[in-house]
JSON list of C-alpha atoms in Angstrom, two decimals:
[
{"chain": "A", "resi": 1, "resn": "MET", "atom": "CA", "xyz": [-117.65, 44.62, -74.54]},
{"chain": "A", "resi": 2, "resn": "ASN", "atom": "CA", "xyz": [-120.41, 43.72, -76.98]},
{"chain": "A", "resi": 3, "resn": "THR", "atom": "CA", "xyz": [-120.95, 46.34, -79.70]},
{"chain": "A", "resi": 4, "resn": "ASN", "atom": "CA", "xyz": [-124.72, 46.32, -79.14]},
{"chain": "A", "resi": 5, "resn": "THR", "atom": "CA", "xyz": [-124.20, 47.06, -75.46]},
{"chain": "A", "resi": 6, "resn": "ILE", "atom": "CA", "xyz": [-121.93, 49.99, -76.27]},
{"chain": "A", "resi": 7, "resn": "GLN", "atom": "CA", "xyz": [-124.49, 51.39, -78.71]},
{"chain": "A", "resi": 8, "resn": "TRP", "atom": "CA", "xyz": [-127.23, 51.02, -76.11]},
{"chain": "A", "resi": 9, "resn": "LYS", "atom": "CA", "xyz": [-125.19, 52.85, -73.48]},
{"chain": "A", "resi": 10, "resn": "ASN", "atom": "CA", "xyz": [-124.41, 55.63, -75.97]},
{"chain": "A", "resi": 11, "resn": "GLY", "atom": "CA", "xyz": [-128.14, 55.93, -76.60]},
{"chain": "A", "resi": 12, "resn": "LEU", "atom": "CA", "xyz": [-128.82, 56.17, -72.88]},
{"chain": "A", "resi": 13, "resn": "LYS", "atom": "CA", "xyz": [-126.25, 58.93, -72.49]},
{"chain": "A", "resi": 14, "resn": "ASP", "atom": "CA", "xyz": [-127.50, 60.94, -75.47]},
{"chain": "A", "resi": 15, "resn": "GLY", "atom": "CA", "xyz": [-131.09, 60.49, -74.32]},
{"chain": "A", "resi": 16, "resn": "ILE", "atom": "CA", "xyz": [-130.64, 62.06, -70.87]},
{"chain": "A", "resi": 17, "resn": "PRO", "atom": "CA", "xyz": [-131.21, 65.67, -72.09]},
{"chain": "A", "resi": 18, "resn": "ILE", "atom": "CA", "xyz": [-134.32, 64.46, -73.95]},
{"chain": "A", "resi": 19, "resn": "CYS", "atom": "CA", "xyz": [-135.55, 62.77, -70.78]},
{"chain": "A", "resi": 20, "resn": "LEU", "atom": "CA", "xyz": [-135.16, 65.93, -68.72]},
{"chain": "A", "resi": 21, "resn": "GLY", "atom": "CA", "xyz": [-136.96, 68.06, -71.30]},
{"chain": "A", "resi": 22, "resn": "TYR", "atom": "CA", "xyz": [-139.75, 65.51, -71.63]},
{"chain": "A", "resi": 23, "resn": "PHE", "atom": "CA", "xyz": [-140.20, 65.36, -67.86]},
{"chain": "A", "resi": 24, "resn": "ALA", "atom": "CA", "xyz": [-140.77, 69.12, -67.60]},
{"chain": "A", "resi": 25, "resn": "VAL", "atom": "CA", "xyz": [-143.26, 69.27, -70.49]},
{"chain": "A", "resi": 26, "resn": "SER", "atom": "CA", "xyz": [-145.15, 66.09, -69.61]},
{"chain": "A", "resi": 27, "resn": "PHE", "atom": "CA", "xyz": [-145.55, 67.34, -66.02]},
{"chain": "A", "resi": 28, "resn": "THR", "atom": "CA", "xyz": [-147.65, 70.17, -67.48]},
{"chain": "A", "resi": 29, "resn": "PHE", "atom": "CA", "xyz": [-149.53, 67.69, -69.64]},
{"chain": "A", "resi": 30, "resn": "GLY", "atom": "CA", "xyz": [-150.34, 65.60, -66.57]},
{"chain": "A", "resi": 31, "resn": "ILE", "atom": "CA", "xyz": [-151.81, 68.63, -64.81]},
{"chain": "A", "resi": 32, "resn": "MET", "atom": "CA", "xyz": [-153.92, 69.53, -67.85]},
{"chain": "A", "resi": 33, "resn": "ALA", "atom": "CA", "xyz": [-155.03, 65.91, -68.31]},
{"chain": "A", "resi": 34, "resn": "SER", "atom": "CA", "xyz": [-156.21, 65.82, -64.70]},
{"chain": "A", "resi": 35, "resn": "GLY", "atom": "CA", "xyz": [-158.10, 69.08, -65.26]},
{"chain": "A", "resi": 36, "resn": "ALA", "atom": "CA", "xyz": [-159.74, 67.57, -68.35]},
{"chain": "A", "resi": 37, "resn": "GLY", "atom": "CA", "xyz": [-161.17, 64.75, -66.25]},
{"chain": "A", "resi": 38, "resn": "LEU", "atom": "CA", "xyz": [-158.64, 61.97, -66.98]},
{"chain": "A", "resi": 39, "resn": "SER", "atom": "CA", "xyz": [-157.45, 59.77, -64.15]},
{"chain": "A", "resi": 40, "resn": "PRO", "atom": "CA", "xyz": [-153.67, 59.61, -63.52]},
{"chain": "A", "resi": 41, "resn": "TRP", "atom": "CA", "xyz": [-153.47, 56.15, -65.07]},
{"chain": "A", "resi": 42, "resn": "GLN", "atom": "CA", "xyz": [-155.44, 57.20, -68.14]},
{"chain": "A", "resi": 43, "resn": "ALA", "atom": "CA", "xyz": [-153.03, 60.10, -68.62]},
{"chain": "A", "resi": 44, "resn": "VAL", "atom": "CA", "xyz": [-150.04, 57.77, -68.16]},
{"chain": "A", "resi": 45, "resn": "ILE", "atom": "CA", "xyz": [-151.37, 55.26, -70.70]},
{"chain": "A", "resi": 46, "resn": "MET", "atom": "CA", "xyz": [-151.94, 58.08, -73.18]},
{"chain": "A", "resi": 47, "resn": "SER", "atom": "CA", "xyz": [-148.35, 59.29, -72.76]},
{"chain": "A", "resi": 48, "resn": "PHE", "atom": "CA", "xyz": [-146.83, 55.82, -72.92]},
{"chain": "A", "resi": 49, "resn": "THR", "atom": "CA", "xyz": [-148.67, 54.84, -76.09]},
{"chain": "A", "resi": 50, "resn": "ASN", "atom": "CA", "xyz": [-148.56, 58.16, -77.99]},
{"chain": "A", "resi": 51, "resn": "LEU", "atom": "CA", "xyz": [-145.29, 59.99, -77.26]},
{"chain": "A", "resi": 52, "resn": "THR", "atom": "CA", "xyz": [-146.52, 63.10, -79.05]},
{"chain": "A", "resi": 53, "resn": "SER", "atom": "CA", "xyz": [-146.89, 66.35, -77.15]},
{"chain": "A", "resi": 54, "resn": "ALA", "atom": "CA", "xyz": [-148.83, 68.18, -79.89]},
{"chain": "A", "resi": 55, "resn": "GLY", "atom": "CA", "xyz": [-151.14, 65.21, -80.46]},
{"chain": "A", "resi": 56, "resn": "GLN", "atom": "CA", "xyz": [-151.77, 64.66, -76.77]},
{"chain": "A", "resi": 57, "resn": "PHE", "atom": "CA", "xyz": [-152.50, 68.31, -75.96]},
{"chain": "A", "resi": 58, "resn": "ALA", "atom": "CA", "xyz": [-154.85, 68.47, -78.95]},
{"chain": "A", "resi": 59, "resn": "ALA", "atom": "CA", "xyz": [-156.51, 65.27, -77.75]},
{"chain": "A", "resi": 60, "resn": "LEU", "atom": "CA", "xyz": [-157.33, 66.87, -74.40]},
{"chain": "A", "resi": 61, "resn": "GLY", "atom": "CA", "xyz": [-159.36, 69.56, -76.13]},
{"chain": "A", "resi": 62, "resn": "ILE", "atom": "CA", "xyz": [-161.14, 66.97, -78.24]},
{"chain": "A", "resi": 63, "resn": "ILE", "atom": "CA", "xyz": [-161.90, 64.83, -75.18]},
{"chain": "A", "resi": 64, "resn": "ALA", "atom": "CA", "xyz": [-163.16, 67.85, -73.24]},
{"chain": "A", "resi": 65, "resn": "ALA", "atom": "CA", "xyz": [-165.47, 68.71, -76.15]},
{"chain": "A", "resi": 66, "resn": "LYS", "atom": "CA", "xyz": [-166.78, 65.10, -76.17]},
{"chain": "A", "resi": 67, "resn": "ALA", "atom": "CA", "xyz": [-166.12, 64.91, -79.90]},
{"chain": "A", "resi": 68, "resn": "PRO", "atom": "CA", "xyz": [-166.62, 61.64, -81.83]},
{"chain": "A", "resi": 69, "resn": "PHE", "atom": "CA", "xyz": [-163.82, 59.11, -82.21]},
{"chain": "A", "resi": 70, "resn": "MET", "atom": "CA", "xyz": [-163.51, 59.78, -85.93]},
{"chain": "A", "resi": 71, "resn": "GLU", "atom": "CA", "xyz": [-162.65, 63.41, -85.25]},
{"chain": "A", "resi": 72, "resn": "MET", "atom": "CA", "xyz": [-159.97, 62.30, -82.80]},
{"chain": "A", "resi": 73, "resn": "ALA", "atom": "CA", "xyz": [-158.56, 59.80, -85.31]},
{"chain": "A", "resi": 74, "resn": "VAL", "atom": "CA", "xyz": [-158.38, 62.29, -88.18]},
{"chain": "A", "resi": 75, "resn": "ALA", "atom": "CA", "xyz": [-156.87, 65.01, -85.98]},
{"chain": "A", "resi": 76, "resn": "GLN", "atom": "CA", "xyz": [-154.18, 62.65, -84.68]},
{"chain": "A", "resi": 77, "resn": "PHE", "atom": "CA", "xyz": [-153.44, 61.43, -88.20]},
{"chain": "A", "resi": 78, "resn": "ILE", "atom": "CA", "xyz": [-152.91, 64.99, -89.46]},
{"chain": "A", "resi": 79, "resn": "ILE", "atom": "CA", "xyz": [-150.89, 66.14, -86.46]},
{"chain": "A", "resi": 80, "resn": "ASN", "atom": "CA", "xyz": [-148.61, 63.09, -86.37]},
{"chain": "A", "resi": 81, "resn": "LEU", "atom": "CA", "xyz": [-148.19, 62.59, -90.11]},
{"chain": "A", "resi": 82, "resn": "ARG", "atom": "CA", "xyz": [-144.70, 64.06, -89.84]},
{"chain": "A", "resi": 83, "resn": "TYR", "atom": "CA", "xyz": [-143.55, 60.96, -87.97]},
{"chain": "A", "resi": 84, "resn": "CYS", "atom": "CA", "xyz": [-144.11, 58.89, -91.11]},
{"chain": "A", "resi": 85, "resn": "LEU", "atom": "CA", "xyz": [-141.63, 61.12, -92.93]},
{"chain": "A", "resi": 86, "resn": "MET", "atom": "CA", "xyz": [-139.18, 60.94, -90.03]},
{"chain": "A", "resi": 87, "resn": "SER", "atom": "CA", "xyz": [-139.43, 57.15, -89.95]},
{"chain": "A", "resi": 88, "resn": "CYS", "atom": "CA", "xyz": [-138.78, 56.93, -93.68]},
{"chain": "A", "resi": 89, "resn": "SER", "atom": "CA", "xyz": [-135.71, 59.12, -93.25]},
{"chain": "A", "resi": 90, "resn": "LEU", "atom": "CA", "xyz": [-134.37, 57.05, -90.36]},
{"chain": "A", "resi": 91, "resn": "SER", "atom": "CA", "xyz": [-134.93, 53.83, -92.27]},
{"chain": "A", "resi": 92, "resn": "GLN", "atom": "CA", "xyz": [-132.31, 55.02, -94.76]},
{"chain": "A", "resi": 93, "resn": "LYS", "atom": "CA", "xyz": [-129.72, 55.11, -91.97]},
{"chain": "A", "resi": 94, "resn": "LEU", "atom": "CA", "xyz": [-130.39, 51.52, -90.95]},
{"chain": "A", "resi": 95, "resn": "ASP", "atom": "CA", "xyz": [-128.49, 48.64, -92.44]},
{"chain": "A", "resi": 96, "resn": "GLU", "atom": "CA", "xyz": [-130.42, 46.98, -95.26]},
{"chain": "A", "resi": 97, "resn": "LYS", "atom": "CA", "xyz": [-130.31, 43.67, -93.37]},
{"chain": "A", "resi": 98, "resn": "THR", "atom": "CA", "xyz": [-131.95, 45.13, -90.25]},
{"chain": "A", "resi": 99, "resn": "PRO", "atom": "CA", "xyz": [-134.89, 42.81, -89.38]},
{"chain": "A", "resi": 100, "resn": "PHE", "atom": "CA", "xyz": [-138.46, 44.09, -89.45]},
{"chain": "A", "resi": 101, "resn": "PHE", "atom": "CA", "xyz": [-139.00, 43.74, -85.70]},
{"chain": "A", "resi": 102, "resn": "HIS", "atom": "CA", "xyz": [-136.13, 46.20, -85.07]},
{"chain": "A", "resi": 103, "resn": "ARG", "atom": "CA", "xyz": [-137.66, 48.67, -87.49]},
{"chain": "A", "resi": 104, "resn": "PHE", "atom": "CA", "xyz": [-141.06, 48.19, -85.87]},
{"chain": "A", "resi": 105, "resn": "LEU", "atom": "CA", "xyz": [-139.76, 48.85, -82.35]},
{"chain": "A", "resi": 106, "resn": "ILE", "atom": "CA", "xyz": [-137.74, 51.88, -83.46]},
{"chain": "A", "resi": 107, "resn": "GLY", "atom": "CA", "xyz": [-140.86, 53.29, -85.12]},
{"chain": "A", "resi": 108, "resn": "TYR", "atom": "CA", "xyz": [-142.64, 53.30, -81.76]},
{"chain": "A", "resi": 109, "resn": "GLY", "atom": "CA", "xyz": [-140.10, 55.70, -80.31]},
{"chain": "A", "resi": 110, "resn": "VAL", "atom": "CA", "xyz": [-139.75, 58.15, -83.19]},
{"chain": "A", "resi": 111, "resn": "THR", "atom": "CA", "xyz": [-140.32, 61.66, -81.82]},
{"chain": "A", "resi": 112, "resn": "ASP", "atom": "CA", "xyz": [-139.00, 65.04, -82.95]},
{"chain": "A", "resi": 113, "resn": "GLU", "atom": "CA", "xyz": [-136.15, 64.99, -80.43]},
{"chain": "A", "resi": 114, "resn": "ILE", "atom": "CA", "xyz": [-135.22, 61.33, -80.85]},
{"chain": "A", "resi": 115, "resn": "PHE", "atom": "CA", "xyz": [-135.28, 61.77, -84.62]},
{"chain": "A", "resi": 116, "resn": "GLY", "atom": "CA", "xyz": [-133.01, 64.82, -84.35]},
{"chain": "A", "resi": 117, "resn": "VAL", "atom": "CA", "xyz": [-130.43, 62.96, -82.28]},
{"chain": "A", "resi": 118, "resn": "SER", "atom": "CA", "xyz": [-130.61, 59.83, -84.42]},
{"chain": "A", "resi": 119, "resn": "VAL", "atom": "CA", "xyz": [-130.39, 61.50, -87.81]},
{"chain": "A", "resi": 120, "resn": "CYS", "atom": "CA", "xyz": [-127.36, 63.57, -86.75]},
{"chain": "A", "resi": 121, "resn": "ARG", "atom": "CA", "xyz": [-125.45, 60.50, -85.61]},
{"chain": "A", "resi": 122, "resn": "PRO", "atom": "CA", "xyz": [-122.69, 59.75, -88.14]},
{"chain": "A", "resi": 123, "resn": "GLY", "atom": "CA", "xyz": [-122.66, 56.46, -90.00]},
{"chain": "A", "resi": 124, "resn": "ARG", "atom": "CA", "xyz": [-125.22, 53.69, -89.85]},
{"chain": "A", "resi": 125, "resn": "LEU", "atom": "CA", "xyz": [-127.85, 53.83, -87.13]},
{"chain": "A", "resi": 126, "resn": "SER", "atom": "CA", "xyz": [-127.79, 50.90, -84.73]},
{"chain": "A", "resi": 127, "resn": "PRO", "atom": "CA", "xyz": [-131.18, 49.72, -83.45]},
{"chain": "A", "resi": 128, "resn": "PHE", "atom": "CA", "xyz": [-129.64, 49.40, -80.00]},
{"chain": "A", "resi": 129, "resn": "PHE", "atom": "CA", "xyz": [-128.65, 53.07, -80.01]},
{"chain": "A", "resi": 130, "resn": "SER", "atom": "CA", "xyz": [-132.31, 53.88, -80.69]},
{"chain": "A", "resi": 131, "resn": "TYR", "atom": "CA", "xyz": [-133.35, 51.52, -77.90]},
{"chain": "A", "resi": 132, "resn": "GLY", "atom": "CA", "xyz": [-131.07, 53.39, -75.54]},
{"chain": "A", "resi": 133, "resn": "LEU", "atom": "CA", "xyz": [-132.69, 56.71, -76.49]},
{"chain": "A", "resi": 134, "resn": "ILE", "atom": "CA", "xyz": [-136.16, 55.24, -76.08]},
{"chain": "A", "resi": 135, "resn": "ALA", "atom": "CA", "xyz": [-135.30, 53.52, -72.78]},
{"chain": "A", "resi": 136, "resn": "VAL", "atom": "CA", "xyz": [-134.49, 56.84, -71.10]},
{"chain": "A", "resi": 137, "resn": "ALA", "atom": "CA", "xyz": [-136.78, 59.25, -72.99]},
{"chain": "A", "resi": 138, "resn": "VAL", "atom": "CA", "xyz": [-140.06, 57.35, -72.68]},
{"chain": "A", "resi": 139, "resn": "PRO", "atom": "CA", "xyz": [-139.85, 56.93, -68.87]},
{"chain": "A", "resi": 140, "resn": "GLY", "atom": "CA", "xyz": [-139.13, 60.66, -68.58]},
{"chain": "A", "resi": 141, "resn": "TRP", "atom": "CA", "xyz": [-142.25, 61.51, -70.56]},
{"chain": "A", "resi": 142, "resn": "THR", "atom": "CA", "xyz": [-144.42, 58.96, -68.75]},
{"chain": "A", "resi": 143, "resn": "LEU", "atom": "CA", "xyz": [-143.17, 59.65, -65.23]},
{"chain": "A", "resi": 144, "resn": "GLY", "atom": "CA", "xyz": [-143.58, 63.39, -65.71]},
{"chain": "A", "resi": 145, "resn": "THR", "atom": "CA", "xyz": [-147.18, 62.80, -66.79]},
{"chain": "A", "resi": 146, "resn": "LEU", "atom": "CA", "xyz": [-147.87, 60.69, -63.70]},
{"chain": "A", "resi": 147, "resn": "LEU", "atom": "CA", "xyz": [-146.41, 63.20, -61.28]},
{"chain": "A", "resi": 148, "resn": "GLY", "atom": "CA", "xyz": [-148.21, 66.08, -62.99]},
{"chain": "A", "resi": 149, "resn": "ALA", "atom": "CA", "xyz": [-151.56, 64.28, -62.89]},
{"chain": "A", "resi": 150, "resn": "VAL", "atom": "CA", "xyz": [-151.13, 63.42, -59.20]},
{"chain": "A", "resi": 151, "resn": "SER", "atom": "CA", "xyz": [-149.76, 66.84, -58.23]},
{"chain": "A", "resi": 152, "resn": "GLY", "atom": "CA", "xyz": [-152.72, 68.59, -59.79]},
{"chain": "A", "resi": 153, "resn": "ASP", "atom": "CA", "xyz": [-154.86, 67.47, -56.85]},
{"chain": "A", "resi": 154, "resn": "PHE", "atom": "CA", "xyz": [-152.89, 69.23, -54.14]},
{"chain": "A", "resi": 155, "resn": "LEU", "atom": "CA", "xyz": [-150.77, 72.01, -55.66]},
{"chain": "A", "resi": 156, "resn": "PRO", "atom": "CA", "xyz": [-152.03, 75.60, -55.05]},
{"chain": "A", "resi": 157, "resn": "PRO", "atom": "CA", "xyz": [-154.00, 77.17, -57.93]},
{"chain": "A", "resi": 158, "resn": "ARG", "atom": "CA", "xyz": [-151.34, 79.86, -58.48]},
{"chain": "A", "resi": 159, "resn": "ILE", "atom": "CA", "xyz": [-148.62, 77.26, -59.00]},
{"chain": "A", "resi": 160, "resn": "LEU", "atom": "CA", "xyz": [-150.86, 75.26, -61.34]},
{"chain": "A", "resi": 161, "resn": "SER", "atom": "CA", "xyz": [-151.56, 78.39, -63.35]},
{"chain": "A", "resi": 162, "resn": "ALA", "atom": "CA", "xyz": [-147.84, 79.16, -63.57]},
{"chain": "A", "resi": 163, "resn": "LEU", "atom": "CA", "xyz": [-147.01, 75.61, -64.65]},
{"chain": "A", "resi": 164, "resn": "ASN", "atom": "CA", "xyz": [-149.62, 75.75, -67.39]},
{"chain": "A", "resi": 165, "resn": "VAL", "atom": "CA", "xyz": [-147.59, 78.56, -68.98]},
{"chain": "A", "resi": 166, "resn": "ALA", "atom": "CA", "xyz": [-144.79, 76.03, -69.52]},
{"chain": "A", "resi": 167, "resn": "LEU", "atom": "CA", "xyz": [-146.81, 74.55, -72.36]},
{"chain": "A", "resi": 168, "resn": "TYR", "atom": "CA", "xyz": [-146.74, 77.80, -74.31]},
{"chain": "A", "resi": 169, "resn": "GLY", "atom": "CA", "xyz": [-143.06, 78.20, -73.53]},
{"chain": "A", "resi": 170, "resn": "MET", "atom": "CA", "xyz": [-142.43, 74.78, -75.05]},
{"chain": "A", "resi": 171, "resn": "PHE", "atom": "CA", "xyz": [-144.25, 75.68, -78.26]},
{"chain": "A", "resi": 172, "resn": "LEU", "atom": "CA", "xyz": [-142.37, 78.97, -78.50]},
{"chain": "A", "resi": 173, "resn": "ALA", "atom": "CA", "xyz": [-139.10, 77.08, -78.06]},
{"chain": "A", "resi": 174, "resn": "VAL", "atom": "CA", "xyz": [-140.13, 74.81, -80.93]},
{"chain": "A", "resi": 175, "resn": "ILE", "atom": "CA", "xyz": [-141.14, 77.48, -83.46]},
{"chain": "A", "resi": 176, "resn": "ILE", "atom": "CA", "xyz": [-138.82, 80.43, -82.75]},
{"chain": "A", "resi": 177, "resn": "PRO", "atom": "CA", "xyz": [-135.36, 78.89, -83.53]},
{"chain": "A", "resi": 178, "resn": "PRO", "atom": "CA", "xyz": [-136.25, 77.57, -87.01]},
{"chain": "A", "resi": 179, "resn": "ALA", "atom": "CA", "xyz": [-138.19, 80.76, -87.79]},
{"chain": "A", "resi": 180, "resn": "LYS", "atom": "CA", "xyz": [-135.13, 82.96, -87.27]},
{"chain": "A", "resi": 181, "resn": "GLY", "atom": "CA", "xyz": [-133.77, 84.00, -90.64]},
{"chain": "A", "resi": 182, "resn": "ASN", "atom": "CA", "xyz": [-136.58, 82.23, -92.49]},
{"chain": "A", "resi": 183, "resn": "ARG", "atom": "CA", "xyz": [-139.16, 84.75, -93.66]},
{"chain": "A", "resi": 184, "resn": "ILE", "atom": "CA", "xyz": [-141.42, 82.10, -95.19]},
{"chain": "A", "resi": 185, "resn": "LEU", "atom": "CA", "xyz": [-141.62, 80.06, -92.00]},
{"chain": "A", "resi": 186, "resn": "SER", "atom": "CA", "xyz": [-142.11, 83.22, -89.93]},
{"chain": "A", "resi": 187, "resn": "GLY", "atom": "CA", "xyz": [-144.94, 84.24, -92.25]},
{"chain": "A", "resi": 188, "resn": "VAL", "atom": "CA", "xyz": [-146.58, 80.82, -91.95]},
{"chain": "A", "resi": 189, "resn": "ILE", "atom": "CA", "xyz": [-146.45, 81.07, -88.15]},
{"chain": "A", "resi": 190, "resn": "VAL", "atom": "CA", "xyz": [-148.01, 84.55, -88.17]},
{"chain": "A", "resi": 191, "resn": "VAL", "atom": "CA", "xyz": [-150.73, 83.45, -90.61]},
{"chain": "A", "resi": 192, "resn": "SER", "atom": "CA", "xyz": [-151.45, 80.43, -88.41]},
{"chain": "A", "resi": 193, "resn": "MET", "atom": "CA", "xyz": [-151.85, 82.64, -85.33]},
{"chain": "A", "resi": 194, "resn": "VAL", "atom": "CA", "xyz": [-154.12, 85.10, -87.17]},
{"chain": "A", "resi": 195, "resn": "CYS", "atom": "CA", "xyz": [-156.29, 82.33, -88.61]},
{"chain": "A", "resi": 196, "resn": "SER", "atom": "CA", "xyz": [-156.56, 80.66, -85.21]},
{"chain": "A", "resi": 197, "resn": "LEU", "atom": "CA", "xyz": [-157.67, 84.00, -83.72]},
{"chain": "A", "resi": 198, "resn": "ILE", "atom": "CA", "xyz": [-160.26, 84.43, -86.49]},
{"chain": "A", "resi": 199, "resn": "PHE", "atom": "CA", "xyz": [-161.67, 80.97, -85.81]},
{"chain": "A", "resi": 200, "resn": "ALA", "atom": "CA", "xyz": [-161.91, 81.76, -82.10]},
{"chain": "A", "resi": 201, "resn": "ALA", "atom": "CA", "xyz": [-163.51, 85.22, -82.51]},
{"chain": "A", "resi": 202, "resn": "THR", "atom": "CA", "xyz": [-165.87, 84.75, -85.46]},
{"chain": "A", "resi": 203, "resn": "PRO", "atom": "CA", "xyz": [-169.42, 83.81, -84.32]},
{"chain": "A", "resi": 204, "resn": "VAL", "atom": "CA", "xyz": [-169.93, 80.99, -86.83]},
{"chain": "A", "resi": 205, "resn": "LEU", "atom": "CA", "xyz": [-166.38, 79.64, -86.91]},
{"chain": "A", "resi": 206, "resn": "ASN", "atom": "CA", "xyz": [-166.04, 79.49, -83.12]},
{"chain": "A", "resi": 207, "resn": "THR", "atom": "CA", "xyz": [-168.71, 76.79, -83.02]},
{"chain": "A", "resi": 208, "resn": "ILE", "atom": "CA", "xyz": [-166.40, 74.38, -84.84]},
{"chain": "A", "resi": 209, "resn": "SER", "atom": "CA", "xyz": [-164.90, 71.83, -82.47]},
{"chain": "A", "resi": 210, "resn": "SER", "atom": "CA", "xyz": [-161.21, 72.08, -81.57]},
{"chain": "A", "resi": 211, "resn": "GLY", "atom": "CA", "xyz": [-160.37, 68.88, -83.41]},
{"chain": "A", "resi": 212, "resn": "PHE", "atom": "CA", "xyz": [-161.79, 70.06, -86.74]},
{"chain": "A", "resi": 213, "resn": "LYS", "atom": "CA", "xyz": [-160.19, 73.49, -86.26]},
{"chain": "A", "resi": 214, "resn": "ILE", "atom": "CA", "xyz": [-156.81, 71.78, -86.11]},
{"chain": "A", "resi": 215, "resn": "ILE", "atom": "CA", "xyz": [-157.60, 69.66, -89.15]},
{"chain": "A", "resi": 216, "resn": "ILE", "atom": "CA", "xyz": [-158.90, 72.58, -91.25]},
{"chain": "A", "resi": 217, "resn": "LEU", "atom": "CA", "xyz": [-156.13, 75.02, -90.35]},
{"chain": "A", "resi": 218, "resn": "THR", "atom": "CA", "xyz": [-153.38, 72.44, -90.78]},
{"chain": "A", "resi": 219, "resn": "LEU", "atom": "CA", "xyz": [-154.56, 71.35, -94.20]},
{"chain": "A", "resi": 220, "resn": "LEU", "atom": "CA", "xyz": [-155.24, 74.88, -95.46]},
{"chain": "A", "resi": 221, "resn": "ILE", "atom": "CA", "xyz": [-152.12, 76.63, -94.17]},
{"chain": "A", "resi": 222, "resn": "ALA", "atom": "CA", "xyz": [-149.63, 73.80, -94.60]},
{"chain": "A", "resi": 223, "resn": "GLY", "atom": "CA", "xyz": [-151.06, 72.93, -98.00]},
{"chain": "A", "resi": 224, "resn": "ALA", "atom": "CA", "xyz": [-150.95, 76.53, -99.20]},
{"chain": "A", "resi": 225, "resn": "ALA", "atom": "CA", "xyz": [-147.38, 76.98, -97.93]},
{"chain": "A", "resi": 226, "resn": "ALA", "atom": "CA", "xyz": [-146.24, 73.77, -99.62]},
{"chain": "A", "resi": 227, "resn": "TYR", "atom": "CA", "xyz": [-147.85, 74.84, -102.90]},
{"chain": "A", "resi": 228, "resn": "LEU", "atom": "CA", "xyz": [-146.65, 78.45, -102.89]},
{"chain": "A", "resi": 229, "resn": "PHE", "atom": "CA", "xyz": [-143.22, 77.93, -101.34]},
{"chain": "A", "resi": 230, "resn": "PRO", "atom": "CA", "xyz": [-142.01, 74.39, -102.16]},
{"chain": "A", "resi": 231, "resn": "VAL", "atom": "CA", "xyz": [-138.69, 73.36, -100.68]},
{"chain": "A", "resi": 232, "resn": "LYS", "atom": "CA", "xyz": [-136.11, 73.31, -103.45]},
{"chain": "A", "resi": 233, "resn": "GLU", "atom": "CA", "xyz": [-133.63, 70.48, -103.63]},
{"chain": "A", "resi": 234, "resn": "THR", "atom": "CA", "xyz": [-129.96, 71.31, -103.47]},
{"chain": "A", "resi": 235, "resn": "GLY", "atom": "CA", "xyz": [-127.68, 70.51, -106.38]},
{"chain": "A", "resi": 236, "resn": "GLU", "atom": "CA", "xyz": [-126.21, 67.56, -104.51]},
{"chain": "A", "resi": 237, "resn": "GLU", "atom": "CA", "xyz": [-129.63, 66.07, -103.78]},
{"chain": "A", "resi": 238, "resn": "GLN", "atom": "CA", "xyz": [-130.67, 66.48, -107.42]},
{"chain": "A", "resi": 239, "resn": "HIS", "atom": "CA", "xyz": [-127.50, 64.78, -108.55]},
{"chain": "A", "resi": 240, "resn": "GLU", "atom": "CA", "xyz": [-128.21, 61.79, -106.31]}
]
């Protein structure tokens, strides 16, 4: 059997857990998108072209506030800047002779979960393995969005309210594991929550749109943490 086909099938198999997780989270996004006034197809197009839960949920608040396009662009740039770093890291696992169009297509599907699976794969990363991950993960995210957006029209309000809690459960699942045993990261999370509360409760600050709140808090807190607590390279990394 062709090596590329084997790599693609391996990607499909490893992408199934990602697909299932994406389906559950994007279902909630679809419900919230419908509540924000987006049509099911608008929500689906957003999910298919963005593939970023944090960016998409932030976008809903910006859309609901009828903020200008520039605010949306800057907020998305700040929120999704981490994908540039992930893409640079993955590019080091690709063969030097990998054509640009493979790199371009892989870049489309770089998400936190796909990056995690790809970077932990031993040896060189095959573009077809990435295609396998993308081929099963993206439909899970998009289909979940579609079903959530459509279901929002006929599900009882109590069920919709319960499903909306899934969003916060997802964010807790993202921040709690890496924060365990890391006092700096735990402190950054607590400071972020306190600052967000201050912005929401203070009379002057609560007039700032959601998009600019994200931009300001991200730059201030992340910038301060990077300056005060820089990540130190290990001896092996310094040697290289």
